[in-house]
């Protein structure tokens, strides 16, 4: 999918609530290109009106777009100073919004079954993707993992993305006791038992070790896998080199060896990355 041209626009908070342990759902009313954002694209937010300082902004994936209300939503975890600052936003407060940024998830080929595999702060872009795919008549499976039940997003926020939700927790307090990769392995086995000619295609976002394990499982199964990398970012538009990841291909130069996630990603074919 081609990126939509980014804009710097002031939005207004229309709702802001706690939806899981340390997780907030923030809905912002806005006009312009944001409402054309594609699944996998992200925004850089800053409480208050527009500023030229990129370093204070927080990159967050778009989890939902409501065209009727002219709003977009993000879901974020409070982990440090920027997310903490964001958590103080109240209804009607202004928010400076830069975006939509980055490359979106490619569409699944042919009749392939989309398997969406997310963990922690990686779930929000998969909610947007799942809802988009359902709008195109696809039936995505959403596999999500968290440390314990309290860290799982509520079903009302996940249901637009799927009619087939599979959950895992590290401590067994909700759903499968174990990792999302166990549930992914079971879903991939369903492919072998199915009469459908098209294989699954995997979309993943979450902690780095989880995505590395998902990428390995995809490679072993010979299945296409797209990963959205949520690396630490500073400038967000390619100048600080604070967000680089190593490519898997043998490089002929340092330039080729590394990729800037903010401009080349955040979505990659998982085979492109040295995990
Ligand atoms: C493209 C993109 C999309 C993102 N989408 C979301 C989203 O939808 N929801 C969400 O909650 N977060 C998302 N993030 C991550 C979010 O931007 C960071 O958690 C946030 O910037 C942390 O800032 P802070 O000042 O609150 O914490 P900091 O003080 O910067 O960090 C607190 C702790 O978290 C660690 N940390 C910070 N950033 C990251 C990161 N990106 N990955 C792993 N560990 C990190 C730090 O090492 C530190 O231990 C996304 C990041 C990117 C690049
Ligand atoms: S965040 Fe500055 S180059 Fe990517």
Short mmCIF file of C-alpha atoms and ligand atoms in Angstrom, two decimals:
data_model
loop_
_atom_site.label_atom_id
_atom_site.label_comp_id
_atom_site.label_asym_id
_atom_site.label_seq_id
_atom_site.Cartn_x
_atom_site.Cartn_y
_atom_site.Cartn_z
CA UNK A 1 0.00 0.00 0.00
CA UNK A 2 1.28 3.51 -0.84
CA UNK A 3 1.76 5.84 2.16
CA UNK A 4 -0.70 8.72 2.45
CA UNK A 5 1.05 12.15 2.51
CA UNK A 6 1.83 13.12 6.13
CA UNK A 7 0.43 16.29 7.71
CA UNK A 8 0.96 18.16 10.98
CA UNK A 9 -2.53 18.91 12.29
CA UNK A 10 -4.01 19.91 15.65
CA UNK A 11 -6.65 17.48 16.89
CA UNK A 12 -8.93 17.47 19.92
CA UNK A 13 -9.41 14.70 22.49
CA UNK A 14 -12.96 13.30 22.40
CA UNK A 15 -12.43 10.30 24.70
CA UNK A 16 -9.67 8.94 26.89
CA UNK A 17 -10.09 5.91 29.17
CA UNK A 18 -8.17 3.15 30.90
CA UNK A 19 -8.95 -0.15 29.14
CA UNK A 20 -6.44 -2.59 30.72
CA UNK A 21 -3.63 -2.41 33.30
CA UNK A 22 -1.62 0.73 32.34
CA UNK A 23 -3.29 0.73 28.87
CA UNK A 24 -5.23 3.77 27.65
CA UNK A 25 -7.56 4.24 24.68
CA UNK A 26 -7.32 7.77 23.24
CA UNK A 27 -9.70 9.02 20.54
CA UNK A 28 -8.85 12.24 18.69
CA UNK A 29 -11.08 14.29 16.41
CA UNK A 30 -9.19 15.53 13.40
CA UNK A 31 -9.48 16.55 9.77
CA UNK A 32 -7.31 15.73 6.78
CA UNK A 33 -5.14 12.81 5.69
CA UNK A 34 -5.31 10.96 9.00
CA UNK A 35 -8.68 9.54 8.08
CA UNK A 36 -7.11 7.93 4.97
CA UNK A 37 -4.37 6.22 7.02
CA UNK A 38 -3.78 2.57 6.13
CA UNK A 39 -3.32 -0.29 8.64
CA UNK A 40 0.27 -0.35 9.92
CA UNK A 41 0.79 3.41 9.62
CA UNK A 42 1.54 5.41 12.75
CA UNK A 43 1.28 8.95 14.13
CA UNK A 44 3.62 11.07 16.25
CA UNK A 45 1.59 12.76 18.99
CA UNK A 46 2.38 15.64 21.30
CA UNK A 47 -0.02 17.02 23.92
CA UNK A 48 -0.78 20.69 23.19
CA UNK A 49 -0.74 22.65 19.94
CA UNK A 50 1.74 22.07 17.07
CA UNK A 51 5.46 22.41 17.85
CA UNK A 52 8.58 22.07 15.77
CA UNK A 53 10.29 19.75 18.30
CA UNK A 54 10.14 16.19 16.95
CA UNK A 55 12.04 14.70 19.90
CA UNK A 56 9.21 15.08 22.38
CA UNK A 57 6.62 13.32 20.27
CA UNK A 58 5.45 9.76 20.92
CA UNK A 59 5.04 7.37 17.95
CA UNK A 60 1.84 5.30 18.19
CA UNK A 61 0.04 3.03 15.74
CA UNK A 62 -3.46 3.91 14.63
CA UNK A 63 -5.83 1.27 16.02
CA UNK A 64 -9.13 2.53 14.61
CA UNK A 65 -10.57 5.18 12.28
CA UNK A 66 -14.15 6.40 12.54
CA UNK A 67 -15.01 8.24 9.32
CA UNK A 68 -18.45 9.29 10.56
CA UNK A 69 -17.08 10.96 13.70
CA UNK A 70 -13.85 12.18 11.96
CA UNK A 71 -11.74 10.54 14.66
CA UNK A 72 -8.81 8.18 14.90
CA UNK A 73 -7.82 6.12 17.96
CA UNK A 74 -4.60 4.93 19.53
CA UNK A 75 -4.05 2.44 22.35
CA UNK A 76 -0.96 2.97 24.44
CA UNK A 77 0.81 1.59 27.48
CA UNK A 78 2.24 3.94 30.10
CA UNK A 79 5.93 2.97 30.23
CA UNK A 80 7.91 6.23 30.62
CA UNK A 81 7.82 10.02 30.52
CA UNK A 82 6.18 10.60 27.10
CA UNK A 83 3.38 8.07 27.61
CA UNK A 84 2.92 9.39 31.16
CA UNK A 85 2.53 12.96 29.80
CA UNK A 86 -0.01 11.71 27.28
CA UNK A 87 -2.02 10.03 30.05
CA UNK A 88 -2.91 13.45 31.54
CA UNK A 89 -4.89 14.52 28.44
CA UNK A 90 -8.52 15.38 29.14
CA UNK A 91 -11.61 15.73 26.91
CA UNK A 92 -11.33 18.84 24.63
CA UNK A 93 -7.54 19.16 25.13
CA UNK A 94 -5.57 19.89 21.91
CA UNK A 95 -3.07 17.33 20.56
CA UNK A 96 -0.53 18.01 17.84
CA UNK A 97 -0.68 15.06 15.40
CA UNK A 98 2.00 14.35 12.77
CA UNK A 99 1.11 11.64 10.28
CA UNK A 100 0.10 9.29 8.92
CA UNK A 101 3.68 7.99 8.76
CA UNK A 102 5.39 4.85 7.47
CA UNK A 103 4.52 2.03 5.11
CA UNK A 104 1.33 0.03 5.66
CA UNK A 105 0.81 -3.75 5.75
CA UNK A 106 0.52 -5.19 2.22
CA UNK A 107 -2.77 -6.91 1.31
CA UNK A 108 -2.84 -10.71 1.62
CA UNK A 109 -2.38 -12.45 -1.73
CA UNK A 110 -5.31 -14.26 -3.39
CA UNK A 111 -7.48 -16.18 -0.99
CA UNK A 112 -4.79 -16.47 1.70
CA UNK A 113 -6.05 -16.64 5.29
CA UNK A 114 -4.67 -13.73 7.38
CA UNK A 115 -3.20 -14.79 10.74
CA UNK A 116 -2.65 -11.71 12.93
CA UNK A 117 -0.22 -12.36 15.80
CA UNK A 118 0.31 -9.64 18.41
CA UNK A 119 1.67 -9.09 21.87
CA UNK A 120 1.50 -6.13 24.30
CA UNK A 121 1.82 -2.75 22.61
CA UNK A 122 1.96 -4.54 19.22
CA UNK A 123 -1.76 -5.35 19.20
CA UNK A 124 -3.15 -1.87 18.18
CA UNK A 125 -2.04 -1.87 14.49
CA UNK A 126 -3.42 -5.42 14.11
CA UNK A 127 -6.86 -4.21 15.26
CA UNK A 128 -6.85 -1.63 12.45
CA UNK A 129 -5.62 -4.27 9.97
CA UNK A 130 -8.20 -6.88 11.03
CA UNK A 131 -11.10 -4.41 10.71
CA UNK A 132 -9.82 -3.32 7.27
CA UNK A 133 -9.52 -6.94 6.07
CA UNK A 134 -13.01 -7.78 7.32
CA UNK A 135 -14.29 -4.80 5.32
CA UNK A 136 -12.78 -6.48 2.25
CA UNK A 137 -14.63 -9.72 3.02
CA UNK A 138 -11.66 -11.56 4.59
CA UNK A 139 -11.85 -13.60 7.82
CA UNK A 140 -8.71 -12.85 9.83
CA UNK A 141 -7.75 -14.87 12.90
CA UNK A 142 -6.43 -12.68 15.74
CA UNK A 143 -3.92 -14.31 18.11
CA UNK A 144 -2.93 -12.09 21.04
CA UNK A 145 -0.68 -12.64 24.03
CA UNK A 146 -0.01 -10.81 27.30
CA UNK A 147 1.77 -11.42 30.59
CA UNK A 148 -1.53 -11.87 32.51
CA UNK A 149 -5.30 -11.37 32.03
CA UNK A 150 -5.25 -7.75 33.24
CA UNK A 151 -2.91 -6.78 30.38
CA UNK A 152 -5.30 -8.04 27.68
CA UNK A 153 -7.35 -5.44 25.81
CA UNK A 154 -11.12 -5.92 26.30
CA UNK A 155 -13.05 -7.94 23.67
CA UNK A 156 -15.11 -4.85 22.65
CA UNK A 157 -11.90 -3.26 21.28
CA UNK A 158 -10.70 -6.46 19.59
CA UNK A 159 -14.02 -7.61 18.09
CA UNK A 160 -13.98 -5.22 15.06
CA UNK A 161 -10.82 -7.06 13.94
CA UNK A 162 -12.02 -10.65 14.03
CA UNK A 163 -14.70 -13.21 14.72
CA UNK A 164 -11.96 -15.69 15.67
CA UNK A 165 -10.04 -14.39 18.71
CA UNK A 166 -7.41 -16.65 20.32
CA UNK A 167 -5.73 -15.44 23.53
CA UNK A 168 -2.69 -16.55 25.50
CA UNK A 169 -1.18 -15.47 28.82
CA UNK A 170 2.24 -16.21 30.27
CA UNK A 171 0.66 -17.16 33.64
CA UNK A 172 -2.43 -19.01 32.33
CA UNK A 173 -4.88 -16.45 33.83
CA UNK A 174 -6.73 -16.12 30.47
CA UNK A 175 -6.88 -18.39 27.42
CA UNK A 176 -3.94 -20.61 26.49
CA UNK A 177 -1.25 -20.91 29.19
CA UNK A 178 1.86 -20.19 27.12
CA UNK A 179 3.01 -18.18 24.13
CA UNK A 180 1.26 -16.87 21.03
CA UNK A 181 3.66 -19.01 19.00
CA UNK A 182 1.93 -22.16 20.40
CA UNK A 183 -1.40 -20.83 19.07
CA UNK A 184 0.25 -19.86 15.79
CA UNK A 185 1.63 -23.41 15.37
CA UNK A 186 -1.88 -24.81 15.90
CA UNK A 187 -3.34 -22.36 13.35
CA UNK A 188 -0.69 -23.28 10.79
CA UNK A 189 -1.55 -26.97 11.28
CA UNK A 190 -5.14 -26.11 10.28
CA UNK A 191 -3.70 -25.08 6.89
CA UNK A 192 -2.34 -28.59 6.38
CA UNK A 193 -5.74 -30.10 7.20
CA UNK A 194 -7.63 -27.64 4.96
CA UNK A 195 -8.63 -28.21 1.34
CA UNK A 196 -8.05 -24.52 0.51
CA UNK A 197 -5.33 -24.01 -2.08
CA UNK A 198 -4.05 -20.72 -0.62
CA UNK A 199 -1.83 -20.80 2.46
CA UNK A 200 -2.07 -18.45 5.41
CA UNK A 201 -0.18 -15.17 5.52
CA UNK A 202 1.09 -13.90 8.87
CA UNK A 203 1.05 -10.30 10.16
CA UNK A 204 2.86 -9.70 13.43
CA UNK A 205 3.67 -6.87 15.85
CA UNK A 206 4.93 -7.03 19.42
CA UNK A 207 8.07 -7.54 21.49
CA UNK A 208 11.19 -8.27 19.42
CA UNK A 209 11.73 -11.87 20.73
CA UNK A 210 8.09 -12.71 20.00
CA UNK A 211 8.34 -11.42 16.42
CA UNK A 212 11.64 -13.27 15.93
CA UNK A 213 9.92 -16.52 16.99
CA UNK A 214 6.95 -15.81 14.71
CA UNK A 215 9.31 -15.07 11.79
CA UNK A 216 11.12 -18.40 12.41
CA UNK A 217 7.81 -20.30 12.51
CA UNK A 218 6.74 -18.63 9.24
CA UNK A 219 10.01 -19.54 7.55
CA UNK A 220 9.79 -23.17 8.71
CA UNK A 221 6.20 -23.40 7.43
CA UNK A 222 7.09 -21.62 4.17
CA UNK A 223 4.49 -18.95 4.87
CA UNK A 224 4.76 -15.24 4.02
CA UNK A 225 5.14 -13.04 7.13
CA UNK A 226 4.99 -9.25 7.55
CA UNK A 227 6.35 -7.75 10.78
CA UNK A 228 5.80 -4.23 12.07
CA UNK A 229 8.85 -3.10 14.05
CA UNK A 230 8.13 -0.65 16.86
CA UNK A 231 11.75 0.39 17.44
CA UNK A 232 12.70 3.30 19.64
CA UNK A 233 12.32 6.48 17.54
CA UNK A 234 13.52 10.06 17.96
CA UNK A 235 13.04 12.28 14.91
CA UNK A 236 10.61 9.95 13.08
CA UNK A 237 11.57 11.18 9.60
CA UNK A 238 14.94 9.68 8.76
CA UNK A 239 17.61 12.12 9.98
CA UNK A 240 18.80 10.93 13.44
CA UNK A 241 19.46 7.21 12.61
CA UNK A 242 18.04 6.38 16.03
CA UNK A 243 15.77 3.63 14.77
CA UNK A 244 17.98 1.39 12.61
CA UNK A 245 17.62 -2.39 12.29
CA UNK A 246 20.00 -4.77 10.56
CA UNK A 247 18.98 -6.24 7.24
CA UNK A 248 19.43 -9.98 6.58
CA UNK A 249 20.86 -9.59 3.06
CA UNK A 250 24.67 -9.54 2.76
CA UNK A 251 25.48 -5.82 2.54
CA UNK A 252 27.86 -4.13 0.12
CA UNK A 253 27.88 -0.95 2.26
CA UNK A 254 26.88 0.24 5.74
CA UNK A 255 24.00 2.05 4.06
CA UNK A 256 22.68 -1.28 2.75
CA UNK A 257 23.34 -3.13 6.00
CA UNK A 258 20.91 -1.07 8.04
CA UNK A 259 17.39 0.17 7.54
CA UNK A 260 15.72 3.17 9.18
CA UNK A 261 12.42 1.88 10.53
CA UNK A 262 10.77 5.32 10.52
CA UNK A 263 11.12 5.80 6.75
CA UNK A 264 11.65 2.27 5.34
CA UNK A 265 9.22 0.56 7.77
CA UNK A 266 7.71 0.03 10.19
CA UNK A 267 6.36 -2.92 8.16
CA UNK A 268 8.84 -5.37 6.61
CA UNK A 269 8.75 -8.78 4.97
CA UNK A 270 10.17 -10.74 7.94
CA UNK A 271 12.86 -12.31 5.70
CA UNK A 272 14.40 -8.83 5.19
CA UNK A 273 15.39 -8.51 8.88
CA UNK A 274 18.34 -10.06 10.73
CA UNK A 275 16.48 -11.18 13.88
C1 LIG B 1 6.00 2.80 14.75
C2 LIG B 1 5.73 2.66 16.22
C3 LIG B 1 4.46 2.37 16.65
C4 LIG B 1 4.20 2.23 18.02
N1 LIG B 1 2.92 1.95 18.41
C5 LIG B 1 2.63 1.85 19.71
C6 LIG B 1 1.28 1.63 20.15
O1 LIG B 1 0.35 1.53 19.34
N2 LIG B 1 1.05 1.55 21.48
C7 LIG B 1 2.07 1.70 22.42
O2 LIG B 1 1.80 1.62 23.62
N3 LIG B 1 3.35 1.91 22.04
C8 LIG B 1 3.64 2.00 20.70
N4 LIG B 1 4.93 2.24 20.32
C9 LIG B 1 5.98 2.36 21.36
C10 LIG B 1 5.94 3.74 22.00
O3 LIG B 1 6.25 4.71 21.04
C11 LIG B 1 6.94 3.77 23.15
O4 LIG B 1 6.50 2.92 24.18
C12 LIG B 1 7.07 5.18 23.70
O5 LIG B 1 7.76 6.01 22.76
C13 LIG B 1 7.83 5.17 25.01
O6 LIG B 1 8.07 6.53 25.40
P1 LIG B 1 8.11 6.92 26.93
O7 LIG B 1 8.78 8.26 27.03
O8 LIG B 1 6.76 6.78 27.54
O9 LIG B 1 9.03 5.82 27.56
P2 LIG B 1 10.62 5.78 27.57
O10 LIG B 1 11.10 6.48 28.81
O11 LIG B 1 11.16 6.18 26.24
O12 LIG B 1 10.83 4.22 27.73
C14 LIG B 1 10.39 3.50 28.89
C15 LIG B 1 10.88 2.06 28.77
O13 LIG B 1 10.34 1.45 27.60
C16 LIG B 1 11.41 1.06 26.71
N5 LIG B 1 10.99 1.42 25.35
C17 LIG B 1 10.76 2.66 24.86
N6 LIG B 1 10.34 2.61 23.58
C18 LIG B 1 10.33 1.31 23.25
C19 LIG B 1 10.00 0.59 22.07
N7 LIG B 1 9.61 1.21 20.96
N8 LIG B 1 10.08 -0.75 22.09
C20 LIG B 1 10.47 -1.41 23.20
N9 LIG B 1 10.80 -0.80 24.35
C21 LIG B 1 10.73 0.53 24.38
C22 LIG B 1 12.63 1.85 27.13
O14 LIG B 1 13.82 1.13 26.85
C23 LIG B 1 12.40 1.97 28.62
O15 LIG B 1 12.80 0.80 29.29
C24 LIG B 1 5.23 2.39 18.97
C25 LIG B 1 6.52 2.69 18.54
C26 LIG B 1 6.76 2.83 17.18
C27 LIG B 1 8.13 3.19 16.73
S1 LIG B 2 13.82 8.03 14.15
FE1 LIG B 2 15.33 9.36 13.37
S2 LIG B 2 16.04 8.26 11.63
FE2 LIG B 2 14.40 7.06 12.32
#
